[in-house]
Amino acid sequence: YPNGAFLTNKTGLDDLMEADKVFGLFSWSYMPYEDQYEPDYEVPTLEEMTRAAIDYLQNKAGDDGFFLMVEGGKIDHAHHSSHATRALSETIGMEKAVQAAHEMLGDEETLIIVTADHAHTMTIGGYTGRFSDITMEVHGDGYEADHAADHEAFNILSYGNGAGFMKMNVTDGEIVRLASPETSREYEYTQSSGIPLGSETHGGDDVGIWATGPMSHLFHGTHQQSYIAHVMAYSACIGPHANKERCTAMSKRG
């Protein structure tokens, strides 16, 4: 594209408006995890990319509006490595991106949807106290609540399968489990799992969906995934819903 922009660093996000097309590749491989960013990093965070994309699309689209998809893909990567603490950190990074979108666009004319394409086998277990650090071991009321049958502490977070199983070993006929993390937020700590796999798998759970803005009230209860696209089209008055009464009425007012 003669008037396109190819971005390779964060600085490039500051000068996009003259380009008709934008393509950004900020890493030779995967993007860094949130906990790996340094103040002088020239790789943009998910929040920074979201803000830049909204600025650009608002400038180009004007009153016609736009569609933007933002994916927190590193949440998935962290789960596959059985790094639950890191997956939670990546979820906070996704939350910052959603918050940025809401601050910039509001919910009067913008439908914002947050969901996932699948679950993982991570689980929260144990009768731990309400204010326990979720990245650490269970702290319950009494010794039995704090310890498993091997008389050792156990973590609040674990996986149904994954690499954590292979961190265990057998000594004198006894299973020796991986010690709990020594400090909070050990991002590369491998949570225990029930089945030995090199990479943790997706789960079959229903995933949540949250929304704000026009027609967000149509999300309630349990839906098939294809329903999401219909709500988006209905809210935006496009596709099969372009000629609905509410859409043609808005067009006449405009």
XYZ file of C-alpha atoms in Angstrom:
254
model
C 0.000 0.000 0.000
C 1.624 3.274 -1.119
C 0.080 5.152 1.790
C 0.301 2.366 4.351
C 2.238 2.221 7.616
C 4.296 -0.727 8.849
C 4.987 -0.502 12.580
C 7.750 -2.303 14.449
C 7.837 -0.431 17.785
C 5.715 1.513 20.232
C 6.889 4.905 18.966
C 5.187 4.227 15.646
C 1.782 4.246 17.346
C 2.076 8.011 17.835
C 1.988 8.823 14.120
C -0.697 6.825 12.339
C -3.311 9.263 11.114
C -1.813 9.922 7.676
C -1.799 6.220 6.778
C -4.681 4.517 4.958
C -3.661 1.044 6.144
C -1.709 0.026 9.255
C 0.143 -3.222 9.919
C 2.101 -3.738 13.126
C 4.581 -6.511 13.984
C 6.218 -5.754 17.293
C 8.079 -8.987 17.947
C 9.905 -11.700 16.000
C 7.879 -14.233 17.961
C 5.226 -13.935 20.670
C 4.605 -10.666 22.489
C 6.010 -10.390 26.036
C 3.945 -11.251 29.078
C 2.706 -8.327 31.157
C 5.167 -9.110 33.952
C 8.103 -8.976 31.506
C 7.600 -5.370 30.386
C 10.232 -2.801 31.374
C 9.734 1.010 31.376
C 12.000 1.443 28.335
C 10.394 -1.353 26.288
C 9.598 -0.370 22.717
C 6.991 -3.123 22.506
C 3.480 -1.777 23.181
C 1.212 -3.344 25.775
C -2.285 -4.557 24.954
C -3.717 -1.396 26.522
C -1.427 0.848 24.451
C -2.320 -0.951 21.225
C -6.013 -0.683 22.102
C -5.802 3.070 22.689
C -3.887 3.600 19.440
C -6.353 1.472 17.456
C -9.353 3.371 18.808
C -7.743 6.747 18.051
C -6.990 5.638 14.506
C -10.379 4.076 13.797
C -12.300 7.024 15.248
C -10.300 9.363 13.037
C -10.903 7.308 9.907
C -14.482 6.153 10.474
C -16.070 9.378 11.649
C -19.819 9.015 12.198
C -19.913 5.658 10.388
C -18.502 3.866 13.415
C -16.127 0.921 13.470
C -15.520 -2.613 14.733
C -12.451 -3.483 16.795
C -11.464 -6.880 18.178
C -8.875 -7.009 20.956
C -7.520 -10.389 22.071
C -5.626 -11.073 25.295
C -3.986 -14.122 23.726
C -1.225 -14.453 26.303
C -3.767 -15.567 28.922
C -4.084 -18.771 26.910
C -0.319 -19.183 26.577
C 0.226 -18.881 30.310
C -2.436 -21.497 31.046
C -0.898 -23.952 28.581
C 2.347 -23.619 30.564
C 0.412 -24.201 33.833
C 1.509 -20.753 35.013
C -1.715 -19.731 36.728
C -0.287 -16.617 38.402
C 0.943 -15.345 35.049
C -2.441 -16.084 33.471
C -4.091 -13.925 36.143
C -1.579 -11.158 35.450
C -2.440 -11.347 31.749
C -6.131 -11.112 32.637
C -5.403 -7.852 34.460
C -3.676 -6.650 31.281
C -6.841 -7.473 29.353
C -8.894 -5.612 31.946
C -6.759 -2.499 31.398
C -7.463 -2.692 27.666
C -11.221 -2.991 28.280
C -11.115 -0.096 30.734
C -9.251 2.033 28.186
C -11.906 1.310 25.556
C -14.700 2.228 27.956
C -12.972 5.464 29.003
C -12.445 6.519 25.385
C -15.814 5.480 23.960
C -18.323 5.336 26.805
C -21.414 3.167 26.510
C -23.988 5.509 24.965
C -23.171 4.589 21.359
C -20.626 1.789 21.762
C -21.329 -1.856 22.485
C -18.391 -3.418 24.333
C -18.393 -7.207 24.730
C -15.915 -9.259 26.742
C -15.863 -13.036 26.397
C -13.580 -16.003 25.669
C -13.434 -18.668 22.978
C -12.800 -21.537 25.418
C -11.997 -22.425 29.023
C -8.946 -24.112 30.572
C -8.606 -26.806 33.222
C -7.520 -24.394 35.967
C -9.514 -24.723 39.151
C -9.799 -22.923 42.480
C -9.880 -25.421 45.343
C -9.624 -25.737 49.101
C -11.536 -24.022 51.900
C -9.145 -21.128 52.133
C -9.814 -17.922 54.015
C -11.492 -15.061 52.202
C -8.428 -12.821 52.190
C -5.884 -15.485 51.259
C -3.425 -14.769 48.450
C -4.864 -16.760 45.544
C -1.381 -17.303 44.102
C -0.250 -19.115 47.270
C -1.317 -22.118 49.346
C -4.608 -22.728 51.146
C -4.972 -21.160 54.578
C -8.026 -22.637 56.225
C -9.410 -22.955 59.747
C -7.330 -25.671 61.366
C -4.552 -28.045 60.320
C -6.685 -30.389 58.239
C -8.011 -27.536 56.141
C -4.448 -26.387 55.423
C -2.927 -29.734 54.491
C -3.540 -32.597 52.092
C -3.422 -36.307 52.999
C 0.383 -36.251 52.683
C 0.479 -33.655 55.506
C 1.819 -30.999 53.131
C 0.317 -27.645 52.216
C -1.433 -27.375 48.839
C -2.050 -24.529 46.430
C -5.344 -22.758 45.879
C -4.880 -22.925 42.092
C -4.238 -26.137 40.189
C -4.921 -27.743 36.800
C -6.706 -30.875 35.663
C -3.747 -31.702 33.420
C -0.431 -30.220 32.378
C 3.245 -30.026 33.200
C 2.774 -29.763 36.960
C 2.273 -33.511 37.345
C 5.793 -34.115 36.065
C 7.231 -31.863 38.778
C 6.357 -34.538 41.334
C 8.581 -37.501 42.161
C 8.504 -40.653 44.288
C 10.871 -41.155 47.221
C 10.793 -44.340 49.326
C 7.397 -45.179 47.897
C 5.932 -41.770 48.800
C 4.811 -39.125 46.314
C 6.710 -35.882 46.861
C 4.832 -32.912 45.497
C 6.261 -29.645 44.248
C 6.695 -27.161 47.088
C 4.306 -24.212 47.205
C 5.605 -20.877 45.866
C 7.804 -19.066 48.371
C 6.464 -15.620 47.583
C 3.368 -14.103 46.008
C 3.234 -13.631 42.264
C 5.870 -16.124 41.159
C 4.904 -15.807 37.523
C 6.831 -18.865 36.307
C 5.716 -21.168 39.122
C 4.195 -24.331 37.644
C 0.921 -25.294 39.321
C 0.254 -28.944 40.107
C -1.948 -31.028 37.809
C -3.726 -34.365 37.874
C -2.612 -35.753 34.492
C 0.938 -35.551 33.038
C 0.956 -33.558 29.805
C 3.629 -31.372 28.277
C 1.061 -28.641 27.694
C -2.160 -28.056 29.608
C -5.304 -28.344 27.478
C -8.467 -26.348 26.959
C -11.472 -27.117 29.140
C -15.096 -27.762 28.275
C -16.668 -25.232 30.656
C -19.110 -22.587 29.519
C -17.320 -19.243 29.362
C -18.645 -15.946 30.632
C -19.826 -13.015 28.548
C -20.111 -9.449 29.808
C -21.349 -6.422 27.896
C -22.170 -2.747 28.214
C -23.703 -0.294 25.789
C -26.517 -0.457 23.191
C -28.376 -3.785 23.229
C -26.116 -5.204 25.961
C -29.286 -6.267 27.772
C -29.671 -9.010 25.146
C -26.857 -10.940 26.814
C -28.304 -12.938 29.686
C -28.193 -16.551 30.797
C -26.611 -19.112 28.466
C -26.226 -18.511 24.720
C -24.814 -20.333 21.716
C -21.657 -18.626 20.468
C -23.297 -17.660 17.160
C -25.797 -15.570 19.119
C -23.047 -13.055 19.898
C -22.632 -12.098 16.241
C -26.391 -11.589 15.856
C -26.474 -9.181 18.801
C -23.517 -7.275 17.370
C -25.207 -6.970 13.967
C -28.527 -5.985 15.532
C -26.879 -3.355 17.724
C -24.916 -1.899 14.796
C -27.840 -2.072 12.333
C -25.855 -4.025 9.769
C -26.299 -7.258 7.821
C -29.721 -8.915 8.185
C -30.749 -6.312 10.760
C -30.010 -3.208 8.687
C -33.691 -2.648 7.833
C -35.146 -3.220 11.279
C -37.580 -0.507 12.369
C -35.259 0.899 15.041
C -32.447 1.149 12.511
C -34.407 2.879 9.768
C -35.846 5.279 12.374
C -32.341 6.218 13.523
C -31.260 6.676 9.911
C -34.113 9.118 9.278
C -33.251 11.097 12.410
C -29.599 11.271 11.296
